[in-house]
Amino acid sequence: NAGVTQTPKFRILKIGQSMTLQCTQDMNHNYMYWYRQDPGMGLKLIYYSVGAGITDKGEVPNGYNVSRSTTEDFPLRLELAAPSQTSVYFCASTPGTQNTEAFFGQGTRLTVV
Amino acid sequence: AQSVSQHNHHVILSEAASLELGCNYSYGGTVNLFWYVQYPGQHLQLLLKYFSGDPLVKGIKGFEAEFIKSKFSFNLRKPSVQWSDTAEYFCAVNPGNNRKLIWGLGTSLAVNP
């Protein structure tokens, strides 16, 4: 039962570098989300997708990009890393029907120095 | 705008004390309600959920929550906390057919042995 898998678990980036956070789910869920979590700030939605080929911005999309070429994968791209992007990133998925909860990945702790 | 308020940001209790964490939301229609728990260094896990029916819902590890529609509230309770309940607790609301969960800022609970 893999569920939602995120890689890597930890990463240190230098300012201006780029990277992709990987997220894959094996539950055939239509909806997928990327959140960032900062101390005392709760979860902020970065981007979400309601199906392959469809993505939309959340509350804090600046500095990030996503794609959804398959149902399973929803990578998050940071093009020019900035210290403000130091955070813990969580990917989540839901089937997309009502009355279901979100399933979360283990998180990626990113530090930009 | 739709929002979720968690009244207590930090709670410190001794073992065996009773717990109640407040959650209020701003949305007048049908809602799905959730409490998630995040143990130190881990991802978010579902604690309990309310979709319809009995407004008193029971979750894992002895937690329960009561949905009071007239008060737009979904407070989390546990009669006797344990040291292992030390975690961050998040209330989340899915208003109507919204594709996105609305999250509270979280409550950090520390239980002293």
mmCIF file of N, CA, C and O in Angstrom, chain B residues 41-76:
data_model
loop_
_atom_site.group_PDB
_atom_site.id
_atom_site.type_symbol
_atom_site.label_atom_id
_atom_site.label_comp_id
_atom_site.label_asym_id
_atom_site.label_seq_id
_atom_site.Cartn_x
_atom_site.Cartn_y
_atom_site.Cartn_z
ATOM 1 N N GLY B 41 7.606 15.331 12.990
ATOM 2 C CA GLY B 41 8.405 14.826 11.881
ATOM 3 C C GLY B 41 7.657 13.953 10.895
ATOM 4 O O GLY B 41 8.275 13.360 10.009
ATOM 5 N N GLN B 42 6.357 13.874 11.037
ATOM 6 C CA GLN B 42 5.596 12.994 10.147
ATOM 7 C C GLN B 42 4.616 13.781 9.279
ATOM 8 O O GLN B 42 4.497 14.986 9.389
ATOM 9 N N HIS B 43 3.927 13.057 8.391
ATOM 10 C CA HIS B 43 2.959 13.694 7.523
ATOM 11 C C HIS B 43 1.590 13.740 8.198
ATOM 12 O O HIS B 43 1.414 13.200 9.292
ATOM 13 N N LEU B 44 0.663 14.395 7.579
ATOM 14 C CA LEU B 44 -0.681 14.507 8.139
ATOM 15 C C LEU B 44 -1.455 13.215 7.953
ATOM 16 O O LEU B 44 -1.414 12.596 6.886
ATOM 17 N N GLN B 45 -2.175 12.848 9.001
ATOM 18 C CA GLN B 45 -3.003 11.651 8.952
ATOM 19 C C GLN B 45 -4.410 12.013 9.395
ATOM 20 O O GLN B 45 -4.586 12.847 10.273
ATOM 21 N N LEU B 46 -5.378 11.363 8.808
ATOM 22 C CA LEU B 46 -6.761 11.628 9.168
ATOM 23 C C LEU B 46 -7.065 11.094 10.561
ATOM 24 O O LEU B 46 -6.783 9.944 10.876
ATOM 25 N N LEU B 47 -7.659 11.941 11.376
ATOM 26 C CA LEU B 47 -8.060 11.568 12.735
ATOM 27 C C LEU B 47 -9.535 11.167 12.737
ATOM 28 O O LEU B 47 -9.918 10.141 13.298
ATOM 29 N N LEU B 48 -10.351 11.995 12.128
ATOM 30 C CA LEU B 48 -11.769 11.687 11.983
ATOM 31 C C LEU B 48 -12.387 12.629 10.962
ATOM 32 O O LEU B 48 -11.772 13.617 10.572
ATOM 33 N N LYS B 49 -13.614 12.292 10.577
ATOM 34 C CA LYS B 49 -14.282 13.069 9.537
ATOM 35 C C LYS B 49 -15.790 13.036 9.755
ATOM 36 O O LYS B 49 -16.329 12.103 10.350
ATOM 37 N N TYR B 50 -16.436 14.078 9.280
ATOM 38 C CA TYR B 50 -17.895 14.143 9.305
ATOM 39 C C TYR B 50 -18.383 14.495 7.907
ATOM 40 O O TYR B 50 -17.954 15.489 7.317
ATOM 41 N N PHE B 51 -19.311 13.672 7.416
ATOM 42 C CA PHE B 51 -19.933 13.960 6.132
ATOM 43 C C PHE B 51 -21.435 14.203 6.306
ATOM 44 O O PHE B 51 -21.983 15.136 5.752
ATOM 45 N N SER B 52 -22.078 13.337 7.057
ATOM 46 C CA SER B 52 -23.510 13.487 7.293
ATOM 47 C C SER B 52 -23.895 12.544 8.422
ATOM 48 O O SER B 52 -23.076 11.756 8.899
ATOM 49 N N GLY B 53 -25.149 12.631 8.885
ATOM 50 C CA GLY B 53 -25.633 11.701 9.892
ATOM 51 C C GLY B 53 -25.355 12.186 11.302
ATOM 52 O O GLY B 53 -25.419 13.379 11.593
ATOM 53 N N ASP B 54 -25.031 11.256 12.175
ATOM 54 C CA ASP B 54 -24.798 11.557 13.592
ATOM 55 C C ASP B 54 -23.722 12.635 13.717
ATOM 56 O O ASP B 54 -22.601 12.457 13.238
ATOM 57 N N PRO B 55 -24.060 13.759 14.358
ATOM 58 C CA PRO B 55 -23.084 14.847 14.443
ATOM 59 C C PRO B 55 -21.926 14.562 15.387
ATOM 60 O O PRO B 55 -20.945 15.305 15.399
ATOM 61 N N LEU B 56 -22.043 13.510 16.179
ATOM 62 C CA LEU B 56 -20.934 13.124 17.053
ATOM 63 C C LEU B 56 -20.179 11.992 16.370
ATOM 64 O O LEU B 56 -20.708 10.897 16.186
ATOM 65 N N VAL B 57 -18.957 12.289 15.965
ATOM 66 C CA VAL B 57 -18.182 11.278 15.241
ATOM 67 C C VAL B 57 -17.001 10.831 16.086
ATOM 68 O O VAL B 57 -16.404 11.622 16.813
ATOM 69 N N LYS B 58 -16.697 9.565 15.962
ATOM 70 C CA LYS B 58 -15.570 9.011 16.717
ATOM 71 C C LYS B 58 -14.448 8.675 15.740
ATOM 72 O O LYS B 58 -14.685 8.163 14.644
ATOM 73 N N GLY B 59 -13.234 8.985 16.178
ATOM 74 C CA GLY B 59 -12.095 8.710 15.329
ATOM 75 C C GLY B 59 -11.144 7.720 15.984
ATOM 76 O O GLY B 59 -11.521 6.997 16.898
ATOM 77 N N ILE B 60 -9.917 7.759 15.514
ATOM 78 C CA ILE B 60 -8.919 6.847 16.055
ATOM 79 C C ILE B 60 -8.389 7.348 17.388
ATOM 80 O O ILE B 60 -8.535 8.532 17.713
ATOM 81 N N LYS B 61 -7.820 6.452 18.154
ATOM 82 C CA LYS B 61 -7.107 6.779 19.392
ATOM 83 C C LYS B 61 -7.974 7.497 20.421
ATOM 84 O O LYS B 61 -7.462 8.301 21.201
ATOM 85 N N GLY B 62 -9.251 7.237 20.429
ATOM 86 C CA GLY B 62 -10.126 7.778 21.458
ATOM 87 C C GLY B 62 -10.599 9.203 21.227
ATOM 88 O O GLY B 62 -11.239 9.799 22.095
ATOM 89 N N PHE B 63 -10.287 9.769 20.060
ATOM 90 C CA PHE B 63 -10.742 11.117 19.749
ATOM 91 C C PHE B 63 -12.180 11.104 19.240
ATOM 92 O O PHE B 63 -12.615 10.140 18.624
ATOM 93 N N GLU B 64 -12.875 12.192 19.495
ATOM 94 C CA GLU B 64 -14.198 12.389 18.934
ATOM 95 C C GLU B 64 -14.387 13.865 18.629
ATOM 96 O O GLU B 64 -13.631 14.715 19.123
ATOM 97 N N ALA B 65 -15.369 14.153 17.799
ATOM 98 C CA ALA B 65 -15.661 15.546 17.461
ATOM 99 C C ALA B 65 -17.164 15.684 17.284
ATOM 100 O O ALA B 65 -17.841 14.747 16.863
ATOM 101 N N GLU B 66 -17.656 16.859 17.616
ATOM 102 C CA GLU B 66 -19.082 17.127 17.498
ATOM 103 C C GLU B 66 -19.321 18.263 16.522
ATOM 104 O O GLU B 66 -18.759 19.356 16.675
ATOM 105 N N PHE B 67 -20.159 17.997 15.543
ATOM 106 C CA PHE B 67 -20.552 19.005 14.571
ATOM 107 C C PHE B 67 -21.792 19.709 15.086
ATOM 108 O O PHE B 67 -22.831 19.063 15.317
ATOM 109 N N ILE B 68 -21.687 21.015 15.306
ATOM 110 C CA ILE B 68 -22.839 21.812 15.720
ATOM 111 C C ILE B 68 -23.101 22.812 14.606
ATOM 112 O O ILE B 68 -22.417 23.839 14.491
ATOM 113 N N LYS B 69 -24.099 22.500 13.801
ATOM 114 C CA LYS B 69 -24.349 23.290 12.602
ATOM 115 C C LYS B 69 -24.681 24.739 12.934
ATOM 116 O O LYS B 69 -24.225 25.660 12.269
ATOM 117 N N SER B 70 -25.470 24.936 13.984
ATOM 118 C CA SER B 70 -25.902 26.288 14.327
ATOM 119 C C SER B 70 -24.753 27.168 14.774
ATOM 120 O O SER B 70 -24.837 28.399 14.698
ATOM 121 N N LYS B 71 -23.681 26.546 15.239
ATOM 122 C CA LYS B 71 -22.519 27.296 15.695
ATOM 123 C C LYS B 71 -21.364 27.235 14.692
ATOM 124 O O LYS B 71 -20.292 27.778 14.956
ATOM 125 N N PHE B 72 -21.579 26.568 13.568
ATOM 126 C CA PHE B 72 -20.531 26.402 12.562
ATOM 127 C C PHE B 72 -19.250 25.875 13.218
ATOM 128 O O PHE B 72 -18.148 26.363 12.957
ATOM 129 N N SER B 73 -19.418 24.894 14.075
ATOM 130 C CA SER B 73 -18.270 24.409 14.828
ATOM 131 C C SER B 73 -18.086 22.905 14.674
ATOM 132 O O SER B 73 -19.041 22.161 14.395
ATOM 133 N N PHE B 74 -16.857 22.478 14.870
ATOM 134 C CA PHE B 74 -16.497 21.051 14.805
ATOM 135 C C PHE B 74 -15.350 20.839 15.777
ATOM 136 O O PHE B 74 -14.209 20.639 15.400
ATOM 137 N N ASN B 75 -15.667 20.856 17.068
ATOM 138 C CA ASN B 75 -14.636 20.788 18.099
ATOM 139 C C ASN B 75 -14.170 19.364 18.336
ATOM 140 O O ASN B 75 -14.959 18.427 18.359
ATOM 141 N N LEU B 76 -12.883 19.244 18.561
ATOM 142 C CA LEU B 76 -12.257 17.944 18.803
ATOM 143 C C LEU B 76 -12.119 17.724 20.303
ATOM 144 O O LEU B 76 -11.729 18.640 21.038
#
